[in-house]
Short mmCIF file of C-alpha atoms in Angstrom, two decimals:
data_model
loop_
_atom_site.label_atom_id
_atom_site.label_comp_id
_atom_site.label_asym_id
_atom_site.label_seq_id
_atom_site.Cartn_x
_atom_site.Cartn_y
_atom_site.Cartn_z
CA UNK A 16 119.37 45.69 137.02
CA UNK A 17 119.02 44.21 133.73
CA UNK A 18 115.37 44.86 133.87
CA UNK A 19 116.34 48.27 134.26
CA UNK A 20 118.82 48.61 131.24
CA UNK A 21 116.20 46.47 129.05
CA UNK A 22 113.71 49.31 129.72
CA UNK A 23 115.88 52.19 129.20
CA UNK A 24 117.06 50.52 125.99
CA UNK A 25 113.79 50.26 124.89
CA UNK A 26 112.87 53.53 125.85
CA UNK A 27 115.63 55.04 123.77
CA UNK A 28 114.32 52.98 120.61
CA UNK A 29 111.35 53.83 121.33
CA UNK A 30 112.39 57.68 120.81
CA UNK A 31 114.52 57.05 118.26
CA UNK A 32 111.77 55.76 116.19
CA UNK A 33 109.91 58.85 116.62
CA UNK A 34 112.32 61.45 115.81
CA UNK A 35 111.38 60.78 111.80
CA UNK A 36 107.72 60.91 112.56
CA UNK A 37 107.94 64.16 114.36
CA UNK A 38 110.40 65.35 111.94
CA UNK A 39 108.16 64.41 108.94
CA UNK A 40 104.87 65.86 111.07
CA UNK A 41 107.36 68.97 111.72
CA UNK A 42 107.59 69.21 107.60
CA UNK A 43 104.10 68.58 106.73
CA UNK A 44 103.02 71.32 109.09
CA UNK A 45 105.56 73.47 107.95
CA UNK A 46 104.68 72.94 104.14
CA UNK A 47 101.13 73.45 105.38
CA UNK A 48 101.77 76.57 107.15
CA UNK A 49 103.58 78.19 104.16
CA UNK A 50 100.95 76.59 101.78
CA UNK A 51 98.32 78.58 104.00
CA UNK A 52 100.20 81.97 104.18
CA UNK A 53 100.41 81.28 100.36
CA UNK A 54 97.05 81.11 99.69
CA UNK A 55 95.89 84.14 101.77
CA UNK A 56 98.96 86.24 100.21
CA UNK A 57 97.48 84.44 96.57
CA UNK A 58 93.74 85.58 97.83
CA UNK A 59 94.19 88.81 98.56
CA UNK A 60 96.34 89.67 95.59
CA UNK A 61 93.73 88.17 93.48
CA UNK A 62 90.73 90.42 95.38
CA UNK A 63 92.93 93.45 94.63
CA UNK A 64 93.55 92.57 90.86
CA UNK A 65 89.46 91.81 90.40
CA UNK A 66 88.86 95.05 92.60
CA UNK A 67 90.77 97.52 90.27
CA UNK A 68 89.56 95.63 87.11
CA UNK A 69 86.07 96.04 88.35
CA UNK A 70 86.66 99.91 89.45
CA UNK A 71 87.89 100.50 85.72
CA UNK A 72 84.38 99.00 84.82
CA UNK A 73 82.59 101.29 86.78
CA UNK A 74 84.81 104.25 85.78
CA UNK A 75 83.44 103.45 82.31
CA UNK A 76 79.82 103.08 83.16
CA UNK A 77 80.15 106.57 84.90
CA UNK A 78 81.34 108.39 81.96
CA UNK A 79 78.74 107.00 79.90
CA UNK A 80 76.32 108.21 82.11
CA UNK A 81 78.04 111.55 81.82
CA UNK A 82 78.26 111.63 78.12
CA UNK A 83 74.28 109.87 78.08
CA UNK A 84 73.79 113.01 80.33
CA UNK A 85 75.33 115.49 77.30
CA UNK A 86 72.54 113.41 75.09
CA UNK A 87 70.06 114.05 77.12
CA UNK A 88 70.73 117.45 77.54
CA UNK A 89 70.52 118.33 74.01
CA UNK A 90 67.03 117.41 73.68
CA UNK A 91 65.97 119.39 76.25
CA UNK A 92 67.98 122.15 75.04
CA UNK A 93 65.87 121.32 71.31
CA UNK A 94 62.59 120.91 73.69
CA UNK A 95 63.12 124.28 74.92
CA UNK A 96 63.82 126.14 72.05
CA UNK A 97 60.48 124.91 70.02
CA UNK A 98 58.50 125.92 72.89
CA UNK A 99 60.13 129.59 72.82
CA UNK A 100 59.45 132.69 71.13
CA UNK A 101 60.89 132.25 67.97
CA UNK A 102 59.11 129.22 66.22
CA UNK A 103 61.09 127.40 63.61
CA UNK A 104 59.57 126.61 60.09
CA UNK A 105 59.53 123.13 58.35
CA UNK A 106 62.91 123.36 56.92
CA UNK A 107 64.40 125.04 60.39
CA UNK A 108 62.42 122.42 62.31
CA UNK A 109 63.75 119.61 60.41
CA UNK A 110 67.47 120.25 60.57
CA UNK A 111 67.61 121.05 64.26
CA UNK A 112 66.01 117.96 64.74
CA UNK A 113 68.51 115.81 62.18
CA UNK A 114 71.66 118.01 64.22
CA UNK A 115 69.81 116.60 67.66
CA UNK A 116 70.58 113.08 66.36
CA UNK A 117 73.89 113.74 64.79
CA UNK A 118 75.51 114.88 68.08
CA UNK A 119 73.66 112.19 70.06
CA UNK A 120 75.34 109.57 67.53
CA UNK A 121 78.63 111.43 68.08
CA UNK A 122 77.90 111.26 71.64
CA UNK A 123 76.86 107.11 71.38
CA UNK A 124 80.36 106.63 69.37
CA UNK A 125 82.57 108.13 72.75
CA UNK A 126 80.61 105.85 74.81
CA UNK A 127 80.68 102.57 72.43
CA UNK A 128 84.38 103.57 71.83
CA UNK A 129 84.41 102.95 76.03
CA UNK A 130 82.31 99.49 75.75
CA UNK A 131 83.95 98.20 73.53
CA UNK A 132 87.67 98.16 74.90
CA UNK A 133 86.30 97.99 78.73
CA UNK A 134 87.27 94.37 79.14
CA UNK A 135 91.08 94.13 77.25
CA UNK A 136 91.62 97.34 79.36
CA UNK A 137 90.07 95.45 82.65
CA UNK A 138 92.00 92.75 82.61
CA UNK A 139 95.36 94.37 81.71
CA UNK A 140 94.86 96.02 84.74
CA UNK A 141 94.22 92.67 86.90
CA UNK A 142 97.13 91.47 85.46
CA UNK A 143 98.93 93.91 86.34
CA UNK A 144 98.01 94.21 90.02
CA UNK A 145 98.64 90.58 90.77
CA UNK A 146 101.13 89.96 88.93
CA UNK A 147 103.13 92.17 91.09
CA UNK A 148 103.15 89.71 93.46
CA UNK A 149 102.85 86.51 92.00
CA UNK A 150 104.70 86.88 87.85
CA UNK A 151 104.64 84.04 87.10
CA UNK A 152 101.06 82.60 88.23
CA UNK A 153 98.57 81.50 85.30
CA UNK A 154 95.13 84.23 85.42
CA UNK A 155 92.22 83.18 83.61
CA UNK A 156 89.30 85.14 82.63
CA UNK A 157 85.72 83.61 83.42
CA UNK A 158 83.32 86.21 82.77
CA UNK A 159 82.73 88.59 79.93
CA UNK A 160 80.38 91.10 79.13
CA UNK A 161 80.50 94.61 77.85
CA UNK A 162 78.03 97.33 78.41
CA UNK A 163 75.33 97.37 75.24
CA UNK A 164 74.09 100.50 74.28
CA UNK A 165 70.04 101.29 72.92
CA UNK A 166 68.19 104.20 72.10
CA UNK A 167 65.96 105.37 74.76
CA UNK A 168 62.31 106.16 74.21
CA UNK A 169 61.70 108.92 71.50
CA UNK A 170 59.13 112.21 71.51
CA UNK A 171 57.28 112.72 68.43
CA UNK A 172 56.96 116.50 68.50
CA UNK A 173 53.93 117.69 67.64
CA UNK A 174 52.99 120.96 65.90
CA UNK A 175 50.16 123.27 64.37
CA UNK A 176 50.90 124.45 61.08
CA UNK A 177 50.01 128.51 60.39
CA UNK A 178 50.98 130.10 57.08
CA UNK A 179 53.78 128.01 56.65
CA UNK A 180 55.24 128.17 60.54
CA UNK A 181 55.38 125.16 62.69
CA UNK A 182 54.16 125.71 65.92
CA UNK A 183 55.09 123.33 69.08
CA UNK A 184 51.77 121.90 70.03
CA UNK A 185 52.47 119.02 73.31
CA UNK A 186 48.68 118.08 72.87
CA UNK A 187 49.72 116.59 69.39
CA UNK A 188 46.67 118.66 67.79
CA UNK A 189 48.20 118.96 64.80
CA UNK A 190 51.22 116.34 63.84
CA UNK A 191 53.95 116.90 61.03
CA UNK A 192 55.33 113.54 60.13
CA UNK A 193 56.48 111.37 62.29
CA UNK A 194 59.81 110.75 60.86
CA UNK A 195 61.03 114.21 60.57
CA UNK A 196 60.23 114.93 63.81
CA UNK A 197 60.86 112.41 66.29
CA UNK A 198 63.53 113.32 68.83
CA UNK A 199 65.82 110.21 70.98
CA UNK A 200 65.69 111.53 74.89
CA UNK A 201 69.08 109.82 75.69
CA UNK A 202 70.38 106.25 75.74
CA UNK A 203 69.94 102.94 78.00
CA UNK A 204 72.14 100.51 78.87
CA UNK A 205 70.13 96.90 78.11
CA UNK A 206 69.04 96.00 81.06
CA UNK A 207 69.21 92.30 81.15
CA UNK A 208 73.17 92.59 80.97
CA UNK A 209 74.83 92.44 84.43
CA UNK A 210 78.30 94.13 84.01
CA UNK A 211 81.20 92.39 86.16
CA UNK A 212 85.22 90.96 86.23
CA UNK A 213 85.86 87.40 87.39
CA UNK A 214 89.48 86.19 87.45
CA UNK A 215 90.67 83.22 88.83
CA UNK A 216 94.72 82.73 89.56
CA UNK A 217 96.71 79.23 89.50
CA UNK A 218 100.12 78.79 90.87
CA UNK A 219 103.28 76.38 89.41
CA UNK A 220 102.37 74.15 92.77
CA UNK A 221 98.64 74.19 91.62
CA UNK A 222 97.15 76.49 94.19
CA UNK A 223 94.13 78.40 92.81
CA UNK A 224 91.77 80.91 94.10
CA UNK A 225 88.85 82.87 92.25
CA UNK A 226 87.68 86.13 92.96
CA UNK A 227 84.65 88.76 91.66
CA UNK A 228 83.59 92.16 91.34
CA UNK A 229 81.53 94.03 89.83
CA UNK A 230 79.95 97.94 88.98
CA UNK A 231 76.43 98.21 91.39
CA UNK A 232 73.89 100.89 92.15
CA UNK A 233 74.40 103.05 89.23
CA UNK A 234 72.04 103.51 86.02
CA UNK A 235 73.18 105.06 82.64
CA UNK A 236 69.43 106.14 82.06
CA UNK A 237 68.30 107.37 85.38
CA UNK A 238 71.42 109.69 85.60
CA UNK A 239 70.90 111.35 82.83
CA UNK A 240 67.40 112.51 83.45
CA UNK A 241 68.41 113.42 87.07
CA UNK A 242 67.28 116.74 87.85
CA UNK A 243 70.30 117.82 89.59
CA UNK A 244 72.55 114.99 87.95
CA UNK A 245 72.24 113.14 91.89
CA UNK A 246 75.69 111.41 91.78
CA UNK A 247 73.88 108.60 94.30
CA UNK A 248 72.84 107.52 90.52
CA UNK A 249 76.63 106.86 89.33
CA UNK A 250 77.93 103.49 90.06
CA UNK A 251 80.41 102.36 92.91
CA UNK A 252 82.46 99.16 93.38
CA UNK A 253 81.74 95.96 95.34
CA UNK A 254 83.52 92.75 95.40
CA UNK A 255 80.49 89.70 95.31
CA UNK A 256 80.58 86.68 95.58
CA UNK A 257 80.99 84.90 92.12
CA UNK A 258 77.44 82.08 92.63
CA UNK A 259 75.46 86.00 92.51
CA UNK A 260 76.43 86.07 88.60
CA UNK A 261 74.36 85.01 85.51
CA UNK A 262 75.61 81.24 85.03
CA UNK A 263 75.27 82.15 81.17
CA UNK A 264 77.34 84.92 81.26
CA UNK A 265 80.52 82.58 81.98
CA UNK A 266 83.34 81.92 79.17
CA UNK A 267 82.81 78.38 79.04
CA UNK A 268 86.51 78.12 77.47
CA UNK A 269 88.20 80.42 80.02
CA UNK A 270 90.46 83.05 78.62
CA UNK A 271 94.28 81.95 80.07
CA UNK A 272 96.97 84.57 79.99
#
């Protein structure tokens, strides 16, 4: 009988030890559980917030196609005009050829105007998105690059001279100078840059997550000597995975906000 009670006392100590071990395994899953939910809730606000600043990038790139499409427009509209009918003179030649560049510069400043706010604008808008969620989380900013504008490849019209009219000659028979009468087809983007938004988040409890996306599929140049302006040559948005990015192209200090 007193084997009996020894055992059942036992017993009960036994379970009474382990109420704080399954209490503290109870807390540790719980704090686990929460820390999880946390960090997909943290995740996905963070893949939103990249997603939108990355979309704004591509909504830029788009519109410079557009306006590189304007560019490009007016010198074929110049093209076309010294192969009609009427042929221009020197003088005539000349200016229509210094107007060509004038409104292709005017064009150039709208789209460097875009470049070169594209990432403030970019990342006020990833702030804003996850900070809807999470106000009071620290964002940094790991990548940075804004689209770089050249002059695309140039025609040196050619003409014949006869009794002081200059004649559109595409053999080149007969050149005026060079100079005077070379004509920009459009703009390109520089080709080595690879336009993107990284942002990485960090909570008060120090969970972080990273995230990146980034403009694809698109070119400045290619659109704007489309035929039939093919919109399969604008851009779209992708997230991507953030090893895919040029390792130089990281903010070695990280921008904190």
């Amino acid at each position: 009988m007193r084997s009996l009670k020894n055992q059942s006392g036992q017993v009960v100590i036994f379970f009474v030890l382990l109420v704080p071990i399954f209490v503290l395994a109870l807390v540790l899953f719980t704090k686990f559980s929460r820390d999880v939910f946390t960090k997909m809730k943290l995740q996905g606000a963070l893949d939103r917030g990249v997603y939108a600043a990355a979309s704004y990038q591509t909504e830029v790139l788009n519109q410079t196609a557009l306006l590189n499409r304007k560019a490009h427009d007016l010198f074929l509209q110049l093209e076309k005009e010294f192969k009609g009918i009427s042929q221009p003179n020197d003088e005539k030649a000349r200016e229509r050829i210094k107007n060509l560049w004038i409104n292709q510069n005017n064009l150039y400043d709208e789209m460097d105007s875009l470049a070169k706010v594209v990432y403030e604008r970019a990342f006020e808008i990833f702030q804003n998105e996850v900070k809807k969620d999470f106000p009071d989380v620290k964002l940094s900013s790991l990548y940075r690059v804004s689209p770089v504008l050249w002059d695309g490849p140039k025609i040196d019209f050619s003409f014949d001279k006869v009794k002081g009219t200059v004649i559109f000659d595409p053999t080149g028979h007969q050149k005026v100078p060079k100079t005077d009468f070379e004509a920009r087809m459009a703009f390109v983007k520089d080709p080595s840059q690879t336009i993107a938004f990284v942002g990485a988040v960090e909570t008060k409890n120090g969970l972080q997550a990273v995230a990146a996306a980034q403009p694809f599929g698109g070119s400045v140049w290619n659109f704007a000597l489309s035929s039939d302006k093919d919109e399969t040559l604008l851009y779209q948005t992708s997230m991507v995975p953030v090893d895919t990015l040029p390792l130089e192209d990281f903010n070695p200090d990280e921008i904190h906000h």
